[in-house]
Short mmCIF file of C-alpha atoms in Angstrom, two decimals:
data_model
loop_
_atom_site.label_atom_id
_atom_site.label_comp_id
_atom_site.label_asym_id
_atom_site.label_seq_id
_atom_site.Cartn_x
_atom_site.Cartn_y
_atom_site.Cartn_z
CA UNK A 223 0.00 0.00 0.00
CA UNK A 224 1.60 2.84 -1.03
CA UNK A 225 0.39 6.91 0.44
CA UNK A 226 0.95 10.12 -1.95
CA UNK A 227 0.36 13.64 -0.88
CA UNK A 228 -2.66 15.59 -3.26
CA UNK A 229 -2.64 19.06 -4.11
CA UNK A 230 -5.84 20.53 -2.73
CA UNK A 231 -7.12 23.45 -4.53
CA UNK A 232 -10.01 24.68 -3.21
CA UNK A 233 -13.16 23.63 -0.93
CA UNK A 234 -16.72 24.82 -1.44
CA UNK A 235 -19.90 24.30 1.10
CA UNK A 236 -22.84 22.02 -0.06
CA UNK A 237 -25.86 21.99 1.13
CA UNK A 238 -26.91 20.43 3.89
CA UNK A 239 -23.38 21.13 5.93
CA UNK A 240 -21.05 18.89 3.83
CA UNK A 241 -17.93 20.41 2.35
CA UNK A 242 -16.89 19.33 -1.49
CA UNK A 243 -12.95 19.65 -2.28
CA UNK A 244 -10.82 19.51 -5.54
CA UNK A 245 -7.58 18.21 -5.34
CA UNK A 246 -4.77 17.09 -8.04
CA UNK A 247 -3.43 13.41 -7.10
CA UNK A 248 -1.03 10.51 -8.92
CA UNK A 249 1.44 12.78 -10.58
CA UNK A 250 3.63 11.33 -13.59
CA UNK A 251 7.52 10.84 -13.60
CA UNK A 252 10.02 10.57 -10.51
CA UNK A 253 8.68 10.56 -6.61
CA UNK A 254 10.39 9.89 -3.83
CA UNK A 255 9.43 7.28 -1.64
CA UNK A 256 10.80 5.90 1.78
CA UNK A 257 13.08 2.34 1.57
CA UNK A 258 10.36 0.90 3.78
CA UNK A 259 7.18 1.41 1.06
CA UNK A 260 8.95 0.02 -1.83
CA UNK A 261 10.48 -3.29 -0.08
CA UNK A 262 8.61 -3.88 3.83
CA UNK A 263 9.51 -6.75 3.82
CA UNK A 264 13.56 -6.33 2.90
CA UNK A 265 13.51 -8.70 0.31
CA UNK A 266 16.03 -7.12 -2.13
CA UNK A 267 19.91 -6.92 -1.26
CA UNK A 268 22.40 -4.99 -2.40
CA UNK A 269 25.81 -6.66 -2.91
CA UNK A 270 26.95 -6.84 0.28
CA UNK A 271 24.27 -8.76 1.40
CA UNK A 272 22.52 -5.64 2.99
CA UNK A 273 18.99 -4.63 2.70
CA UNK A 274 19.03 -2.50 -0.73
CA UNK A 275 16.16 -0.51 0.23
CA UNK A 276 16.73 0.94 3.82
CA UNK A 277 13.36 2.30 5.86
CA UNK A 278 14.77 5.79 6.41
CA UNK A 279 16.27 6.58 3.33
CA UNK A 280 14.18 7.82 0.07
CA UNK A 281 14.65 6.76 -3.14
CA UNK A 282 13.37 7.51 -6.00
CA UNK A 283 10.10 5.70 -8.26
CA UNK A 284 9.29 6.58 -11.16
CA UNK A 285 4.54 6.75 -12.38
CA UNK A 286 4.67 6.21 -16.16
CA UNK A 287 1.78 8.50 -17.99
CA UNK A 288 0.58 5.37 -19.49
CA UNK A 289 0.08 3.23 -15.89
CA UNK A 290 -1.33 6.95 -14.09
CA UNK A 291 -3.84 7.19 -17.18
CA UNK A 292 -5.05 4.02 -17.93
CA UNK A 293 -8.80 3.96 -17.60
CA UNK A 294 -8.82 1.27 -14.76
CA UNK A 295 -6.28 2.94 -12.67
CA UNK A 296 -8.31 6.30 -12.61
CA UNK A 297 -11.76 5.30 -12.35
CA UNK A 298 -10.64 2.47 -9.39
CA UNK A 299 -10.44 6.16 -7.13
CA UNK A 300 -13.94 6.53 -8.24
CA UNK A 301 -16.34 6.14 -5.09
CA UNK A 302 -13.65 5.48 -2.66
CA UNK A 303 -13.91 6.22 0.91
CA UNK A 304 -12.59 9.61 2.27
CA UNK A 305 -11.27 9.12 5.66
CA UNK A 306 -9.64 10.82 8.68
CA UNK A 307 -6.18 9.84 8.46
CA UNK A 308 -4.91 6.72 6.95
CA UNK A 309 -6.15 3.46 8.18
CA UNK A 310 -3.94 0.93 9.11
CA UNK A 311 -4.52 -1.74 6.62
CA UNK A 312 -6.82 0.56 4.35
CA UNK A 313 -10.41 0.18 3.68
CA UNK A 314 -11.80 -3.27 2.99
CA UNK A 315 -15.99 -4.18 2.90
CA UNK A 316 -15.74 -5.03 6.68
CA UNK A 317 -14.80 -1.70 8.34
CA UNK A 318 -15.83 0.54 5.26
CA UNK A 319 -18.70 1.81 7.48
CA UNK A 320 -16.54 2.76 10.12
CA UNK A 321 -14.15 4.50 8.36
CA UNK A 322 -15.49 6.59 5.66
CA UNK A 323 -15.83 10.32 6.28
CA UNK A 324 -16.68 11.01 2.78
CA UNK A 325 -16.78 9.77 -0.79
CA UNK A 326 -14.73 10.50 -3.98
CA UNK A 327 -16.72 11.72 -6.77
CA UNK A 328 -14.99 12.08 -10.33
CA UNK A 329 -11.67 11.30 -11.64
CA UNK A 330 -10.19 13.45 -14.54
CA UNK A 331 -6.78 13.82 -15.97
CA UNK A 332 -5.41 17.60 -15.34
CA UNK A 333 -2.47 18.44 -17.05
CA UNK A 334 0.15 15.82 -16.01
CA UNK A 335 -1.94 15.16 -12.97
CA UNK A 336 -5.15 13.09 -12.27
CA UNK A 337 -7.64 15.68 -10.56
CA UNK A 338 -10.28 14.24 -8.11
CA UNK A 339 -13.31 15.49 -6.02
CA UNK A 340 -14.71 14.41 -3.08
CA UNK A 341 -17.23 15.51 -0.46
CA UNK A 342 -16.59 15.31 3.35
CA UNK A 343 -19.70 14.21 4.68
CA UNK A 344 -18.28 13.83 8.43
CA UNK A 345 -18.75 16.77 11.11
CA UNK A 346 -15.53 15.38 12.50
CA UNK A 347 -13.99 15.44 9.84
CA UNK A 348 -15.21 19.11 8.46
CA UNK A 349 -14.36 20.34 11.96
CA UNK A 350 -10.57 19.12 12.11
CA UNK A 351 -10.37 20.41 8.35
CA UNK A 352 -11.31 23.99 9.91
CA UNK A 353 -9.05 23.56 12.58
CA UNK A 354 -6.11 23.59 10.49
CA UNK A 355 -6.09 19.86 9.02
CA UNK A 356 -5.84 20.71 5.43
CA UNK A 357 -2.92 17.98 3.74
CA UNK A 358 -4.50 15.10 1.87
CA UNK A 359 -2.99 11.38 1.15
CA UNK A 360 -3.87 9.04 -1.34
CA UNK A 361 -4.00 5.67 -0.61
CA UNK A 362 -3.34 2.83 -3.43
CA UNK A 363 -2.03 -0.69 -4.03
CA UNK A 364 0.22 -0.94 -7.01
CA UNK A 365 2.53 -3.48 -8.72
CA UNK A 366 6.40 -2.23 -7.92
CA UNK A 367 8.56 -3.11 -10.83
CA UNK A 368 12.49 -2.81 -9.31
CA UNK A 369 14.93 -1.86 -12.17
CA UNK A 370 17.07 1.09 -12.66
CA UNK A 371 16.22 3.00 -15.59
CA UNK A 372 15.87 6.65 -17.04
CA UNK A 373 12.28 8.08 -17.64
CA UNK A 374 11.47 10.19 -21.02
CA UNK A 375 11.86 13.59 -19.17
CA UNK A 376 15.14 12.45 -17.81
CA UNK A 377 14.60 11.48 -14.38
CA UNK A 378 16.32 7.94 -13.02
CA UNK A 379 14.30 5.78 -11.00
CA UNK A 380 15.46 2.79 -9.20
CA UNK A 381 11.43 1.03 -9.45
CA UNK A 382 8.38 1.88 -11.56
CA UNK A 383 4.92 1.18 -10.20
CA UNK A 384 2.44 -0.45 -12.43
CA UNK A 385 -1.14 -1.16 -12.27
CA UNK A 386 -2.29 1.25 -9.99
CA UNK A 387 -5.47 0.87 -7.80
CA UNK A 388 -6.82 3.14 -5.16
CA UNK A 389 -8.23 2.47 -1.87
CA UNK A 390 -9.01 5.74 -0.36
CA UNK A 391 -8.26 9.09 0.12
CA UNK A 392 -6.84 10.91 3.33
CA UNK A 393 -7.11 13.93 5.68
CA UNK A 394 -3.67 14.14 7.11
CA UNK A 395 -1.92 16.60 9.69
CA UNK A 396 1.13 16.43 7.51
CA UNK A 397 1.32 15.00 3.99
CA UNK A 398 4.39 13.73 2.69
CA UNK A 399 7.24 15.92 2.76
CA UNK A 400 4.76 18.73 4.00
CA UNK A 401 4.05 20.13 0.89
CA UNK A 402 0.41 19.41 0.21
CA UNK A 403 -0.63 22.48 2.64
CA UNK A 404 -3.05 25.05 1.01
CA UNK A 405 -4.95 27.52 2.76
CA UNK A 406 -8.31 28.86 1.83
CA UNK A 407 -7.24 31.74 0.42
CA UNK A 408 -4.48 30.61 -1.51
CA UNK A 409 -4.62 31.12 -5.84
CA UNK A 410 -6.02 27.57 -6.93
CA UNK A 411 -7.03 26.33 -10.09
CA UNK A 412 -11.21 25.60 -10.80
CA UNK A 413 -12.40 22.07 -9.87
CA UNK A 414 -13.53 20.14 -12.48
CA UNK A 415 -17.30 20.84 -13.64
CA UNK A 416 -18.77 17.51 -11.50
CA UNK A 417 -21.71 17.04 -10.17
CA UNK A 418 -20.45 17.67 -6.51
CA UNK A 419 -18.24 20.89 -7.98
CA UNK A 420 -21.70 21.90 -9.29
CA UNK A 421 -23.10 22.06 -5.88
CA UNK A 422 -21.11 24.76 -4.57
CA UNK A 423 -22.67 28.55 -4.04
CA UNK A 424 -19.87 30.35 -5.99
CA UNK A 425 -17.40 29.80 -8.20
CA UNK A 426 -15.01 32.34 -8.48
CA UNK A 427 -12.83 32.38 -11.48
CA UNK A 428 -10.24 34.37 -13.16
CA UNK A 429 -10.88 35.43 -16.00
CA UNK A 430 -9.70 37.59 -18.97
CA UNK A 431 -11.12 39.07 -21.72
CA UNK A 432 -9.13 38.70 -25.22
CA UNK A 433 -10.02 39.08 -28.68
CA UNK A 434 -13.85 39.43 -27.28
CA UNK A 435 -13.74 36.26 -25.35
CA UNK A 436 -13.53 35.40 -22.08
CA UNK A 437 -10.87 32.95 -20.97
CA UNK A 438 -9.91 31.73 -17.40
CA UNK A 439 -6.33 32.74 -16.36
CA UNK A 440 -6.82 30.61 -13.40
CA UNK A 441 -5.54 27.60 -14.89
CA UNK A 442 -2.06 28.11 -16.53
CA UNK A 443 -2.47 25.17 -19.01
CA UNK A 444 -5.94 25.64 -20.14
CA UNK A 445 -5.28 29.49 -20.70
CA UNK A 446 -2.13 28.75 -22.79
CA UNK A 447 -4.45 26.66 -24.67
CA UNK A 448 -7.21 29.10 -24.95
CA UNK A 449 -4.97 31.94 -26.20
CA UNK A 450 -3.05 29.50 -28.78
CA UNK A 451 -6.53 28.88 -30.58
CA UNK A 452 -7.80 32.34 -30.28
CA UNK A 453 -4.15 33.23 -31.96
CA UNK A 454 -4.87 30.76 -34.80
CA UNK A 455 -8.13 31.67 -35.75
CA UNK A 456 -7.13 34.82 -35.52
CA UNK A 457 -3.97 34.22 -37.94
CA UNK A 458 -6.59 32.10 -40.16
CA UNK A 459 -9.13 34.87 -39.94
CA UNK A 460 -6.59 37.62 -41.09
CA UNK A 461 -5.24 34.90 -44.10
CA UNK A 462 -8.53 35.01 -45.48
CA UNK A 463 -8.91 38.60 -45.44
CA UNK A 464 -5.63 38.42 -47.51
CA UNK A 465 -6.66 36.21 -49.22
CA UNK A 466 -10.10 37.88 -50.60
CA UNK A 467 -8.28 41.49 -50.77
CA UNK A 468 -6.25 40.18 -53.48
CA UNK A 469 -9.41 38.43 -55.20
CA UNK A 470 -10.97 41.70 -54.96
CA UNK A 471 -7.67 43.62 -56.59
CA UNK A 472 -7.55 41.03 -59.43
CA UNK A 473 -10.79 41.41 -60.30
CA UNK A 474 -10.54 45.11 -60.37
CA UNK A 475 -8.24 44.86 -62.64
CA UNK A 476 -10.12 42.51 -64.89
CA UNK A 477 -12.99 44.86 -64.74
CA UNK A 478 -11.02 47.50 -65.84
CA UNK A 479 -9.00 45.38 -69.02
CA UNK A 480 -12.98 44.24 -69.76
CA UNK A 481 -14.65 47.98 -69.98
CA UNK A 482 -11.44 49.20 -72.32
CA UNK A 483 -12.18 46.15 -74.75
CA UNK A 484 -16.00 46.32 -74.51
CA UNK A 485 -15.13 50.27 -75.69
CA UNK A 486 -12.77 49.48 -78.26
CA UNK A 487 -14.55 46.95 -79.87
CA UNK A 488 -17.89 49.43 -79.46
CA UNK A 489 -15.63 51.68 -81.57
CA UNK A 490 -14.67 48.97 -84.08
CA UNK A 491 -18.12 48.27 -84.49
CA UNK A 492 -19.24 52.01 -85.39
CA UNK A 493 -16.32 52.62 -87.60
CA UNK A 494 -16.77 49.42 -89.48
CA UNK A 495 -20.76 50.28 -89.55
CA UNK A 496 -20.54 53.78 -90.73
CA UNK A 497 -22.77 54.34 -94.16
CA UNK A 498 -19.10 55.53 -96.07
CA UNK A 499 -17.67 51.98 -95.19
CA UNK A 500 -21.00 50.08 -95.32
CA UNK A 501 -20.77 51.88 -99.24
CA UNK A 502 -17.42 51.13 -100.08
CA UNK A 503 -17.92 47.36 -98.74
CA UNK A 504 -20.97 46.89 -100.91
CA UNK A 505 -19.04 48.08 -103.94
CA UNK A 506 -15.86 45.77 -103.44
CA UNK A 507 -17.92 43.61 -103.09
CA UNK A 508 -20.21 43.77 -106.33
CA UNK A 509 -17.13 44.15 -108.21
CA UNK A 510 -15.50 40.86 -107.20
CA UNK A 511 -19.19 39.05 -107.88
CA UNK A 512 -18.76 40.55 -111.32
CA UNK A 513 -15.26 39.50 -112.26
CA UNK A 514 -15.95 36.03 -111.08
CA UNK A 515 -19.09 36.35 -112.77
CA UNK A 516 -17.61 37.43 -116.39
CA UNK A 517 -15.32 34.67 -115.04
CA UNK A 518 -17.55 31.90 -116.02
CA UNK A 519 -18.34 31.47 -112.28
CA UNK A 520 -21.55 31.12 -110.62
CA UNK A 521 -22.21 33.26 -107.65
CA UNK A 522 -25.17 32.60 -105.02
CA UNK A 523 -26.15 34.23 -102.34
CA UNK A 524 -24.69 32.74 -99.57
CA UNK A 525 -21.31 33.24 -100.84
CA UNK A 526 -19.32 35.85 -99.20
CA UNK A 527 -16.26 37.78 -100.88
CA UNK A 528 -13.68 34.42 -99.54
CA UNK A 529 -16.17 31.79 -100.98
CA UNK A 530 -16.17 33.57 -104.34
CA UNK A 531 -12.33 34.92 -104.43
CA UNK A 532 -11.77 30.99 -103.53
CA UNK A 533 -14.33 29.86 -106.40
CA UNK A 534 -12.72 32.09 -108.85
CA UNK A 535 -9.28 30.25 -108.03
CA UNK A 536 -10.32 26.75 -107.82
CA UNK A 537 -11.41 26.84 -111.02
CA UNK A 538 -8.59 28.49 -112.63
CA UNK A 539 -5.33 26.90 -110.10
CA UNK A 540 -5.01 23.25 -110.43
CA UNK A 541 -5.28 21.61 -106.48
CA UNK A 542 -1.63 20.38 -106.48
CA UNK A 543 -0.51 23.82 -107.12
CA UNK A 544 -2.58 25.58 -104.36
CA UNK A 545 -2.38 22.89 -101.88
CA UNK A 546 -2.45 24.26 -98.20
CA UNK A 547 -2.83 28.41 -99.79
CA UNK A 548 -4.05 30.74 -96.93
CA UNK A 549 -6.84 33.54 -97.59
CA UNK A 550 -3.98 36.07 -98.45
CA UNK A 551 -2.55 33.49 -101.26
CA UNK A 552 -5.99 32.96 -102.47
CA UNK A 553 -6.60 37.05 -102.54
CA UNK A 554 -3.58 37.42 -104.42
CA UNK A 555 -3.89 35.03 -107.45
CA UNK A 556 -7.61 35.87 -107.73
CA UNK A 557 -6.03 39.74 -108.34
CA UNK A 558 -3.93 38.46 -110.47
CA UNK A 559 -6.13 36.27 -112.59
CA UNK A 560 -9.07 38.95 -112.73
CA UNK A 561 -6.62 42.08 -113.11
CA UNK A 562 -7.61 42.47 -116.96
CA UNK A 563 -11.51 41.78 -115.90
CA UNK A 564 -13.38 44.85 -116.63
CA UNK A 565 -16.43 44.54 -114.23
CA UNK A 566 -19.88 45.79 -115.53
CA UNK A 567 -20.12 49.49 -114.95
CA UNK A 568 -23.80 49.64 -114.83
CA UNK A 569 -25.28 48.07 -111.43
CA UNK A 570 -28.81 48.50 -110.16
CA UNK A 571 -28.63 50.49 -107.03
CA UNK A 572 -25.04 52.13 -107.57
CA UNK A 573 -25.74 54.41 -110.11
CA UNK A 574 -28.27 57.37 -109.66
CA UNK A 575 -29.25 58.55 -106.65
CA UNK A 576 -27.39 57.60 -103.37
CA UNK A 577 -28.52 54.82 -101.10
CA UNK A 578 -27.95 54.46 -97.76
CA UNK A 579 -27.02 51.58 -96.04
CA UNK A 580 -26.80 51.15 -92.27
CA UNK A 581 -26.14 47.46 -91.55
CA UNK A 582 -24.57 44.62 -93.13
CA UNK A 583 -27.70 42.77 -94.28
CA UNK A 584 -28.32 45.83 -96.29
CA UNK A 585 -24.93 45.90 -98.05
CA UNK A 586 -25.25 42.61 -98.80
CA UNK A 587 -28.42 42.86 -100.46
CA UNK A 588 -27.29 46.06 -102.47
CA UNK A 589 -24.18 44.13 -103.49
CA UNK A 590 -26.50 41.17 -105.13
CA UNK A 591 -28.69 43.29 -106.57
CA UNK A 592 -26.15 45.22 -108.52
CA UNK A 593 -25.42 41.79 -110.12
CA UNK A 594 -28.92 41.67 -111.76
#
């Protein structure tokens, strides 16, 4: 049966007259523990022959996280008796009733420390608290595994315990080493939000107010924590603003190139609309109709100036010789072919009288009428 001193952090009334506590118990890494709790019975020997683990002398034993926060080890504290001081032999079924001053309620892991809380349902027990009894003392069996070794954070050990599982908690005059002594009105961290923590008339926090949130600076760990996320959504929150300014700038700018095209080709379209060039397009093109026309070629009215400078050509260029031509080849060997073609002078709708024409429908049909 090994006894560890708890860190009590605070104490709240309940009604009714019982008094609930929160404490921190079953620390990881390296304790110190007297020769007499790791070997009673002075079974190991050192090489003289001598006890190797002398009652008086500490050594030290090291709590693995894994063995101190294994489901079973924590929730075996669960419902265990609170008494007033530690029992000889601890608390079995037989003297239970006798012996229990209070009850543990829930088990949580804090940090690198289990947290507990109890509630002292004993007026002996709440009296000699308010007198000035204040240490507490776990009580629990565990496996002792004797080897020398190093733990992760660096600490040797000379034993590691395994398999932990409590018995009961104590009120003690002095806790081991005298250091589990806390006074009402000493800074504490906040219980864990239990059922018996939930029973108490206040709960005073610390608190701070960051970024438009309220987090509690009671708690080192869970503050550090708080602030870190706050920080990163904060850093997130600020990369998307980046983020969309330069959306926002890009497609400024595209705006911008889009309205200086949509006015150029607005211009385009008025220059290449206006009645002088709508005119001069109608009369190039009557006067290539008519070339290909005294050309022996036959001209519709779907075909456009191409289709009939490319008709003219066809019929005149043998394929292998204009194999793969471009428009500008096929422009330039229709001027050549037709450059002694005198086109007919007199053209319904060009002679006379000047017509207007404001679109290209219109120039088309003035172009194929001036063929008739």
């Amino acid at each position: 049966m090994f006894t560890d001193a708890l860190i009590m952090d605070k104490t709240w009334e309940v009604p009714g007259g019982f008094l609930g506590f929160s404490a921190r118990f079953a620390r990881t890494g390296v304790q110190m523990y007297d020769g007499s709790e790791i070997d009673p019975d002075g079974i190991y020997k050192d090489a003289a022959g001598d006890r190797k683990f002398k009652p008086g002398t500490l050594y030290p034993v090291d709590r693995p996280a894994e063995e101190v926060f294994k489901p079973s080890a924590m929730a075996s504290f669960i419902a265990k008796p609170l008494t007033n001081d530690h029992p000889a032999d601890g608390v079995t079924i037989d003297d239970w009733n006798a012996k229990t001053k209070g009850v543990i309620g829930e088990v949580l892991r804090d940090g690198e420390f289990a947290r507990l809380s109890g509630l002292m349902t004993d007026k002996g027990l709440i009296a000699d608290y308010r007198a000035g009894k204040k240490d507490l003392s776990g009580g629990y069996e565990a496996n002792l595994v004797v080897r020398d070794g190093v733990n992760p954070a660096g600490e040797s050990y000379v034993a590691q315990q395994t398999n932990i599982d409590g018995n009961h908690v104590a009120f003690v005059k002095h806790g081991r080493a005298g250091n589990t002594r806390v006074t009402d009105a000493a800074p504490c961290s906040p219980a864990p939000q239990s059922f018996l923590y939930s029973l108490q008339t206040e709960k005073p926090v610390k608190t701070m107010l960051i970024d438009g949130l309220t987090v509690d600076v009671s708690n080192a760990d869970t503050a550090i924590a708080t602030i870190n996320t706050i920080l990163a959504a904060r850093d997130a929150a600020n990369g998307k603003v980046a983020g969309l300014e330069t959306q926002v700038a890009t497609l400024t700018t595209d705006k911008a190139t889009l309205e200086a095209e949509k006015v150029t080709l607005t211009q385009q379209l008025a220059d290449a609309s206006s009645p002088a060039k709508l005119r001069d397009a109608a009369k190039a093109y009557s006067n290539i109709a008519d070339k290909a026309k005294a050309l022996g070629i036959t001209v519709t009215d779907a075909m456009g100036q191409t289709e009939i400078t490319k008709a003219v050509v066809d019929a005149k260029i043998d394929a292998t010789l204009r194999e793969g031509w471009t428009d500008e080849q096929y422009a330039a060997s229709f001027a050549s072919l037709t450059k002694d073609v005198k086109a007919t002078d007199a053209r319904p709708g060009i002679s006379g009288s000047p017509i207007v024409a404001n679109d290209t429908k219109s120039v088309r049909d003035l172009a194929r009428a001036s063929r008739y």
